[in-house]
mmCIF file of C-alpha atoms and ligand atoms in Angstrom:
data_model
loop_
_atom_site.group_PDB
_atom_site.id
_atom_site.type_symbol
_atom_site.label_atom_id
_atom_site.label_comp_id
_atom_site.label_asym_id
_atom_site.label_seq_id
_atom_site.Cartn_x
_atom_site.Cartn_y
_atom_site.Cartn_z
ATOM 1 C CA UNK B 1 -29.419 57.493 -20.922
ATOM 2 C CA UNK B 2 -31.948 55.703 -23.128
ATOM 3 C CA UNK B 3 -35.659 56.027 -22.334
ATOM 4 C CA UNK B 4 -37.354 53.526 -20.087
ATOM 5 C CA UNK B 5 -39.061 50.555 -21.739
ATOM 6 C CA UNK B 6 -42.282 49.025 -20.420
ATOM 7 C CA UNK B 7 -42.713 45.372 -21.405
ATOM 8 C CA UNK B 8 -46.068 43.820 -20.573
ATOM 9 C CA UNK B 9 -46.098 40.091 -19.875
ATOM 10 C CA UNK B 10 -42.386 40.321 -19.268
ATOM 11 C CA UNK B 11 -42.004 37.631 -16.617
ATOM 12 C CA UNK B 12 -41.759 34.679 -18.990
ATOM 13 C CA UNK B 13 -41.294 33.589 -22.589
ATOM 14 C CA UNK B 14 -41.126 36.148 -25.369
ATOM 15 C CA UNK B 15 -41.684 39.146 -23.073
ATOM 16 C CA UNK B 16 -38.827 38.116 -20.784
ATOM 17 C CA UNK B 17 -36.475 37.749 -23.753
ATOM 18 C CA UNK B 18 -37.533 41.155 -25.111
ATOM 19 C CA UNK B 19 -36.943 42.761 -21.708
ATOM 20 C CA UNK B 20 -33.420 41.295 -21.532
ATOM 21 C CA UNK B 21 -32.639 42.428 -25.091
ATOM 22 C CA UNK B 22 -33.881 45.979 -24.438
ATOM 23 C CA UNK B 23 -31.922 46.114 -21.177
ATOM 24 C CA UNK B 24 -28.793 45.046 -23.081
ATOM 25 C CA UNK B 25 -29.481 47.900 -25.524
ATOM 26 C CA UNK B 26 -29.392 50.301 -22.566
ATOM 27 C CA UNK B 27 -33.058 50.831 -21.701
ATOM 28 C CA UNK B 28 -34.036 50.749 -18.033
ATOM 29 C CA UNK B 29 -36.880 48.220 -17.903
ATOM 30 C CA UNK B 30 -40.312 48.270 -16.293
ATOM 31 C CA UNK B 31 -41.343 44.629 -16.244
ATOM 32 C CA UNK B 32 -45.072 44.003 -16.060
ATOM 33 C CA UNK B 33 -46.629 40.622 -15.319
ATOM 34 C CA UNK B 34 -49.909 39.302 -14.005
ATOM 35 C CA UNK B 35 -49.183 37.004 -11.068
ATOM 36 C CA UNK B 36 -46.067 34.840 -11.422
ATOM 37 C CA UNK B 37 -43.743 36.561 -8.926
ATOM 38 C CA UNK B 38 -41.110 33.821 -9.097
ATOM 39 C CA UNK B 39 -40.796 34.088 -12.885
ATOM 40 C CA UNK B 40 -40.675 37.888 -12.678
ATOM 41 C CA UNK B 41 -37.882 37.731 -10.093
ATOM 42 C CA UNK B 42 -35.931 35.275 -12.281
ATOM 43 C CA UNK B 43 -36.216 37.636 -15.253
ATOM 44 C CA UNK B 44 -35.250 40.549 -13.011
ATOM 45 C CA UNK B 45 -32.101 38.603 -12.058
ATOM 46 C CA UNK B 46 -31.328 37.875 -15.732
ATOM 47 C CA UNK B 47 -31.637 41.577 -16.596
ATOM 48 C CA UNK B 48 -29.416 42.589 -13.695
ATOM 49 C CA UNK B 49 -26.867 39.911 -14.626
ATOM 50 C CA UNK B 50 -26.788 41.467 -18.114
ATOM 51 C CA UNK B 51 -25.936 44.817 -16.505
ATOM 52 C CA UNK B 52 -29.434 46.284 -16.865
ATOM 53 C CA UNK B 53 -31.806 47.910 -14.412
ATOM 54 C CA UNK B 54 -35.381 46.795 -13.851
ATOM 55 C CA UNK B 55 -38.456 47.643 -11.840
ATOM 56 C CA UNK B 56 -41.246 45.098 -11.417
ATOM 57 C CA UNK B 57 -44.834 46.201 -12.064
ATOM 58 C CA UNK B 58 -47.380 43.534 -11.228
ATOM 59 C CA UNK B 59 -50.827 44.307 -12.640
ATOM 60 C CA UNK B 60 -53.432 42.724 -14.887
ATOM 61 C CA UNK B 61 -53.463 44.614 -18.205
ATOM 62 C CA UNK B 62 -57.105 43.614 -18.697
ATOM 63 C CA UNK B 63 -58.170 45.270 -15.431
ATOM 64 C CA UNK B 64 -59.065 48.829 -16.442
ATOM 65 C CA UNK B 65 -58.673 50.404 -13.011
ATOM 66 C CA UNK B 66 -55.474 48.617 -12.001
ATOM 67 C CA UNK B 67 -53.737 48.948 -15.367
ATOM 68 C CA UNK B 68 -54.682 52.583 -15.898
ATOM 69 C CA UNK B 69 -53.579 53.569 -12.390
ATOM 70 C CA UNK B 70 -50.236 51.763 -12.753
ATOM 71 C CA UNK B 71 -49.482 53.171 -16.195
ATOM 72 C CA UNK B 72 -50.568 56.700 -15.302
ATOM 73 C CA UNK B 73 -48.151 56.546 -12.373
ATOM 74 C CA UNK B 74 -45.350 55.605 -14.762
ATOM 75 C CA UNK B 75 -46.371 58.326 -17.229
ATOM 76 C CA UNK B 76 -46.336 60.951 -14.480
ATOM 77 C CA UNK B 77 -42.605 60.419 -13.860
ATOM 78 C CA UNK B 78 -41.335 62.986 -16.356
ATOM 79 C CA UNK B 79 -37.713 62.489 -15.343
ATOM 80 C CA UNK B 80 -37.828 58.872 -16.478
ATOM 81 C CA UNK B 81 -40.193 58.818 -19.449
ATOM 82 C CA UNK B 82 -41.399 55.591 -21.003
ATOM 83 C CA UNK B 83 -40.145 55.841 -24.589
ATOM 84 C CA UNK B 84 -40.581 52.212 -25.589
ATOM 85 C CA UNK B 85 -43.751 50.223 -24.988
ATOM 86 C CA UNK B 86 -43.992 46.536 -25.828
ATOM 87 C CA UNK B 87 -47.554 45.239 -25.624
ATOM 88 C CA UNK B 88 -46.701 41.572 -25.239
ATOM 89 C CA UNK B 89 -49.057 40.256 -22.532
ATOM 90 C CA UNK B 90 -51.323 37.635 -24.034
ATOM 91 C CA UNK B 91 -53.123 34.406 -23.350
ATOM 92 C CA UNK B 92 -54.547 31.610 -25.489
ATOM 93 C CA UNK B 93 -57.672 29.640 -24.629
ATOM 94 C CA UNK B 94 -58.046 27.326 -27.618
ATOM 95 C CA UNK B 95 -61.155 25.348 -28.523
ATOM 96 C CA UNK B 96 -63.122 24.521 -31.651
ATOM 97 C CA UNK B 97 -65.564 27.387 -32.141
ATOM 98 C CA UNK B 98 -68.760 25.510 -31.139
ATOM 99 C CA UNK B 99 -67.069 24.575 -27.862
ATOM 100 C CA UNK B 100 -65.664 28.017 -27.145
ATOM 101 C CA UNK B 101 -67.050 29.382 -23.877
ATOM 102 C CA UNK B 102 -67.811 33.087 -23.493
ATOM 103 C CA UNK B 103 -65.181 33.160 -20.745
ATOM 104 C CA UNK B 104 -62.548 31.926 -23.257
ATOM 105 C CA UNK B 105 -63.604 34.651 -25.669
ATOM 106 C CA UNK B 106 -63.531 37.363 -23.039
ATOM 107 C CA UNK B 107 -60.270 36.445 -21.373
ATOM 108 C CA UNK B 108 -58.375 36.375 -24.650
ATOM 109 C CA UNK B 109 -59.897 39.495 -26.208
ATOM 110 C CA UNK B 110 -59.758 41.475 -22.971
ATOM 111 C CA UNK B 111 -56.103 40.660 -22.333
ATOM 112 C CA UNK B 112 -55.002 41.522 -25.877
ATOM 113 C CA UNK B 113 -57.308 44.362 -26.903
ATOM 114 C CA UNK B 114 -58.434 45.978 -23.656
ATOM 115 C CA UNK B 115 -54.879 45.472 -22.393
ATOM 116 C CA UNK B 116 -53.520 47.359 -25.403
ATOM 117 C CA UNK B 117 -55.955 50.206 -24.753
ATOM 118 C CA UNK B 118 -55.375 50.499 -20.998
ATOM 119 C CA UNK B 119 -51.585 50.441 -21.258
ATOM 120 C CA UNK B 120 -51.024 52.394 -24.466
ATOM 121 C CA UNK B 121 -53.378 55.335 -24.134
ATOM 122 C CA UNK B 122 -51.748 57.009 -21.098
ATOM 123 C CA UNK B 123 -48.310 56.724 -22.727
ATOM 124 C CA UNK B 124 -49.041 58.048 -26.223
ATOM 125 C CA UNK B 125 -49.377 61.783 -25.508
ATOM 126 C CA UNK B 126 -46.131 61.949 -23.491
ATOM 127 C CA UNK B 127 -44.351 60.230 -26.432
ATOM 128 C CA UNK B 128 -45.954 62.661 -28.895
ATOM 129 C CA UNK B 129 -44.893 65.636 -26.767
ATOM 130 C CA UNK B 130 -41.306 64.388 -26.677
ATOM 131 C CA UNK B 131 -41.374 63.639 -30.440
ATOM 132 C CA UNK B 132 -39.972 60.157 -29.889
ATOM 133 C CA UNK B 133 -41.601 56.843 -29.111
ATOM 134 C CA UNK B 134 -41.680 53.190 -30.059
ATOM 135 C CA UNK B 135 -44.787 51.060 -29.650
ATOM 136 C CA UNK B 136 -44.369 47.384 -30.469
ATOM 137 C CA UNK B 137 -47.406 45.112 -30.362
ATOM 138 C CA UNK B 138 -46.939 41.363 -30.195
ATOM 139 C CA UNK B 139 -49.605 39.910 -32.479
ATOM 140 C CA UNK B 140 -49.404 36.423 -34.016
ATOM 141 C CA UNK B 141 -49.357 34.545 -37.307
ATOM 142 C CA UNK B 142 -52.821 33.453 -36.159
ATOM 143 C CA UNK B 143 -54.006 37.063 -36.408
ATOM 144 C CA UNK B 144 -52.711 37.247 -39.972
ATOM 145 C CA UNK B 145 -53.852 33.848 -41.320
ATOM 146 C CA UNK B 146 -56.387 32.532 -38.809
ATOM 147 C CA UNK B 147 -55.993 29.115 -37.251
ATOM 148 C CA UNK B 148 -58.426 26.378 -36.342
ATOM 149 C CA UNK B 149 -59.309 26.300 -32.663
ATOM 150 C CA UNK B 150 -58.286 29.928 -32.273
ATOM 151 C CA UNK B 151 -61.245 32.051 -33.357
ATOM 152 C CA UNK B 152 -60.938 34.080 -30.152
ATOM 153 C CA UNK B 153 -57.137 34.395 -30.318
ATOM 154 C CA UNK B 154 -57.079 35.170 -34.055
ATOM 155 C CA UNK B 155 -59.770 37.828 -33.613
ATOM 156 C CA UNK B 156 -57.844 39.466 -30.787
ATOM 157 C CA UNK B 157 -54.510 39.362 -32.608
ATOM 158 C CA UNK B 158 -56.045 40.637 -35.877
ATOM 159 C CA UNK B 159 -57.683 43.422 -33.864
ATOM 160 C CA UNK B 160 -54.283 44.325 -32.479
ATOM 161 C CA UNK B 161 -52.972 44.621 -36.046
ATOM 162 C CA UNK B 162 -55.826 47.015 -36.880
ATOM 163 C CA UNK B 163 -55.008 49.093 -33.806
ATOM 164 C CA UNK B 164 -51.318 49.102 -34.805
ATOM 165 C CA UNK B 165 -52.002 50.406 -38.289
ATOM 166 C CA UNK B 166 -54.540 53.025 -37.180
ATOM 167 C CA UNK B 167 -52.407 54.399 -34.358
ATOM 168 C CA UNK B 168 -49.346 54.459 -36.645
ATOM 169 C CA UNK B 169 -51.214 56.885 -38.937
ATOM 170 C CA UNK B 170 -52.114 59.124 -36.018
ATOM 171 C CA UNK B 171 -48.646 59.551 -34.581
ATOM 172 C CA UNK B 172 -46.230 59.035 -37.504
ATOM 173 C CA UNK B 173 -45.515 62.728 -37.977
ATOM 174 C CA UNK B 174 -44.614 63.058 -34.279
ATOM 175 C CA UNK B 175 -41.667 60.679 -34.302
ATOM 176 C CA UNK B 176 -43.607 57.812 -32.745
ATOM 177 C CA UNK B 177 -43.609 54.482 -34.572
ATOM 178 C CA UNK B 178 -46.144 51.712 -34.043
ATOM 179 C CA UNK B 179 -45.464 48.240 -35.392
ATOM 180 C CA UNK B 180 -46.669 44.698 -34.849
ATOM 181 C CA UNK B 181 -44.617 41.538 -34.642
ATOM 182 C CA UNK B 182 -46.408 38.387 -35.776
ATOM 183 C CA UNK B 183 -44.525 35.357 -34.440
ATOM 184 C CA UNK B 184 -45.184 31.832 -35.619
ATOM 185 C CA UNK B 185 -44.577 29.027 -33.133
ATOM 186 C CA UNK B 186 -42.078 30.007 -30.475
ATOM 187 C CA UNK B 187 -40.709 27.784 -27.673
ATOM 188 C CA UNK B 188 -42.499 29.074 -24.546
ATOM 189 C CA UNK B 189 -44.964 27.874 -21.920
ATOM 190 C CA UNK B 190 -47.768 28.882 -24.303
ATOM 191 C CA UNK B 191 -46.750 26.267 -26.876
ATOM 192 C CA UNK B 192 -45.566 23.579 -24.438
ATOM 193 C CA UNK B 193 -48.591 21.373 -25.118
ATOM 194 C CA UNK B 194 -48.880 21.903 -28.872
ATOM 195 C CA UNK B 195 -48.718 18.558 -30.763
ATOM 196 C CA UNK B 196 -45.219 19.044 -32.076
ATOM 197 C CA UNK B 197 -44.823 16.386 -34.790
ATOM 198 C CA UNK B 198 -47.886 17.500 -36.749
ATOM 199 C CA UNK B 199 -47.032 21.192 -36.493
ATOM 200 C CA UNK B 200 -43.383 20.787 -37.475
ATOM 201 C CA UNK B 201 -44.449 19.393 -40.853
ATOM 202 C CA UNK B 202 -46.154 22.729 -41.577
ATOM 203 C CA UNK B 203 -43.142 24.898 -40.734
ATOM 204 C CA UNK B 204 -40.681 25.139 -43.646
ATOM 205 C CA UNK B 205 -37.747 25.492 -41.222
ATOM 206 C CA UNK B 206 -38.953 22.402 -39.304
ATOM 207 C CA UNK B 207 -38.399 23.987 -35.920
ATOM 208 C CA UNK B 208 -40.024 26.344 -33.449
ATOM 209 C CA UNK B 209 -38.518 29.801 -33.009
ATOM 210 C CA UNK B 210 -36.688 30.907 -29.894
ATOM 211 C CA UNK B 211 -37.852 33.850 -27.751
ATOM 212 C CA UNK B 212 -34.440 35.484 -28.292
ATOM 213 C CA UNK B 213 -35.073 35.530 -32.055
ATOM 214 C CA UNK B 214 -38.281 37.501 -31.522
ATOM 215 C CA UNK B 215 -36.493 39.728 -29.020
ATOM 216 C CA UNK B 216 -33.838 40.683 -31.591
ATOM 217 C CA UNK B 217 -36.581 41.944 -33.904
ATOM 218 C CA UNK B 218 -38.208 43.917 -31.081
ATOM 219 C CA UNK B 219 -34.847 45.448 -30.171
ATOM 220 C CA UNK B 220 -34.383 46.542 -33.782
ATOM 221 C CA UNK B 221 -37.840 48.159 -33.871
ATOM 222 C CA UNK B 222 -37.110 49.945 -30.583
ATOM 223 C CA UNK B 223 -33.908 51.513 -31.876
ATOM 224 C CA UNK B 224 -33.157 54.729 -33.739
ATOM 225 C CA UNK B 225 -32.262 52.643 -36.826
ATOM 226 C CA UNK B 226 -35.954 51.747 -37.242
ATOM 227 C CA UNK B 227 -37.170 55.369 -37.313
ATOM 228 C CA UNK B 228 -38.712 54.984 -40.806
ATOM 229 C CA UNK B 229 -40.517 51.693 -40.078
ATOM 230 C CA UNK B 230 -44.083 52.206 -38.931
ATOM 231 C CA UNK B 231 -47.522 50.666 -39.379
ATOM 232 C CA UNK B 232 -45.935 47.331 -40.308
ATOM 233 C CA UNK B 233 -46.719 43.759 -39.372
ATOM 234 C CA UNK B 234 -43.481 41.819 -39.360
ATOM 235 C CA UNK B 235 -43.665 38.043 -39.445
ATOM 236 C CA UNK B 236 -41.097 35.843 -37.701
ATOM 237 C CA UNK B 237 -42.205 32.309 -38.312
ATOM 238 C CA UNK B 238 -39.659 30.048 -40.055
ATOM 239 C CA UNK B 239 -41.472 30.473 -43.362
ATOM 240 C CA UNK B 240 -44.912 29.423 -42.090
ATOM 241 C CA UNK B 241 -46.639 32.456 -43.629
HETATM 242 P P1 NAP G 301 -46.290 32.894 -22.002
HETATM 243 O O1 NAP G 301 -45.005 32.154 -21.941
HETATM 244 O O2 NAP G 301 -47.558 32.198 -21.691
HETATM 245 O O3 NAP G 301 -46.145 34.219 -21.073
HETATM 246 C C1 NAP G 301 -47.233 35.090 -20.990
HETATM 247 C C2 NAP G 301 -46.807 36.338 -20.281
HETATM 248 O O4 NAP G 301 -47.917 37.251 -20.285
HETATM 249 C C3 NAP G 301 -46.452 36.118 -18.831
HETATM 250 O O5 NAP G 301 -45.453 37.050 -18.489
HETATM 251 C C4 NAP G 301 -47.758 36.448 -18.101
HETATM 252 O O6 NAP G 301 -47.572 36.857 -16.748
HETATM 253 C C5 NAP G 301 -48.236 37.602 -18.942
HETATM 254 N N1 NAP G 301 -49.659 37.869 -18.858
HETATM 255 C C6 NAP G 301 -50.693 37.065 -19.216
HETATM 256 N N2 NAP G 301 -51.860 37.679 -18.986
HETATM 257 C C7 NAP G 301 -51.567 38.883 -18.469
HETATM 258 C C8 NAP G 301 -52.335 39.971 -18.014
HETATM 259 N N3 NAP G 301 -53.681 39.941 -18.052
HETATM 260 N N4 NAP G 301 -51.697 41.077 -17.497
HETATM 261 C C9 NAP G 301 -50.347 41.123 -17.460
HETATM 262 N N5 NAP G 301 -49.561 40.122 -17.886
HETATM 263 C C10 NAP G 301 -50.163 39.017 -18.384
HETATM 264 O O7 NAP G 301 -46.519 33.506 -23.458
HETATM 265 P P2 NAP G 301 -45.504 33.756 -24.684
HETATM 266 O O8 NAP G 301 -45.527 32.551 -25.534
HETATM 267 O O9 NAP G 301 -44.237 34.308 -24.209
HETATM 268 O O10 NAP G 301 -46.328 34.861 -25.483
HETATM 269 C C11 NAP G 301 -46.059 36.240 -25.368
HETATM 270 C C12 NAP G 301 -46.881 36.955 -26.413
HETATM 271 O O11 NAP G 301 -46.532 36.449 -27.701
HETATM 272 C C13 NAP G 301 -48.386 36.749 -26.268
HETATM 273 O O12 NAP G 301 -49.058 37.921 -26.632
HETATM 274 C C14 NAP G 301 -48.664 35.649 -27.276
HETATM 275 O O13 NAP G 301 -49.993 35.689 -27.699
HETATM 276 C C15 NAP G 301 -47.702 36.026 -28.367
HETATM 277 N N6 NAP G 301 -47.359 34.924 -29.265
HETATM 278 C C16 NAP G 301 -46.779 33.795 -28.788
HETATM 279 C C17 NAP G 301 -46.453 32.791 -29.683
HETATM 280 C C18 NAP G 301 -45.799 31.512 -29.253
HETATM 281 O O14 NAP G 301 -45.663 30.595 -30.089
HETATM 282 N N7 NAP G 301 -45.364 31.374 -28.008
HETATM 283 C C19 NAP G 301 -46.726 32.946 -31.047
HETATM 284 C C20 NAP G 301 -47.319 34.117 -31.490
HETATM 285 C C21 NAP G 301 -47.618 35.107 -30.602
HETATM 286 P P3 NAP G 301 -47.470 35.761 -15.523
HETATM 287 O O15 NAP G 301 -46.095 35.137 -15.674
HETATM 288 O O16 NAP G 301 -47.614 36.568 -14.290
HETATM 289 O O17 NAP G 301 -48.559 34.767 -15.768
#
């Protein structure tokens, strides 16, 4: 039996596609989300239809007490260890920098960076002890290149890349890999209101990516085949960067 995989922000979009792909690869799934029960149940049904097993875990990754308690409970189940962690939960609150409210800054940085900390820390030592683990952080092309209107989002996603590289150094010799995926524009709720015609001109492939394309990369990184890949930031963006 493959180790359990925890996917944060797994109810919709990229996280949902990653959860389905990991379930297809044989990992029992713990599907975290913040509040959208209907979307989580739909993804649960998709995983079960694909022959996978899934447990829902509703908590806010940015809430230190709630996230830590939930993840420590998962980590305490030594019979069903979490071997794969996908830090995917994220939000965007875009505005030109002078118009950016402190709430926009905090919500984005807390979800991405505090969320990474709350969810990852309780799971790292159990992975190190078992000499096997896969941590996959969903960053963004915005964290690599920057993007206008996204000073908060780019800062958070670049911070996540720094955390990826630093943690990869710490745990590489223990069989635990830590990598970041940096998607370009992917068809999800997050990009539903992006002005499409202007953006498409900037993407060499002239299309948005599909969540399943990102999920295939995550599934590769989660597998034994990717044992020698760590500390990397892998773009998936149709040639945008
Ligand atoms: P999405 O469709 O908006 O879905 C966001 C997911 O994150 C939902 O499952 C949501 O749960 C969950 N979530 C949000 N805040 C949370 C919190 N505080 N605690 C727990 N779960 C939380 O987004 P997406 O486009 O799939 O994006 C997924 C990740 O990819 C994000 O990190 C995003 O920044 C990154 N990304 C996306 C794109 C893109 O073009 N779409 C490009 C680059 C990077 P609920 O359903 O309960 O709200």
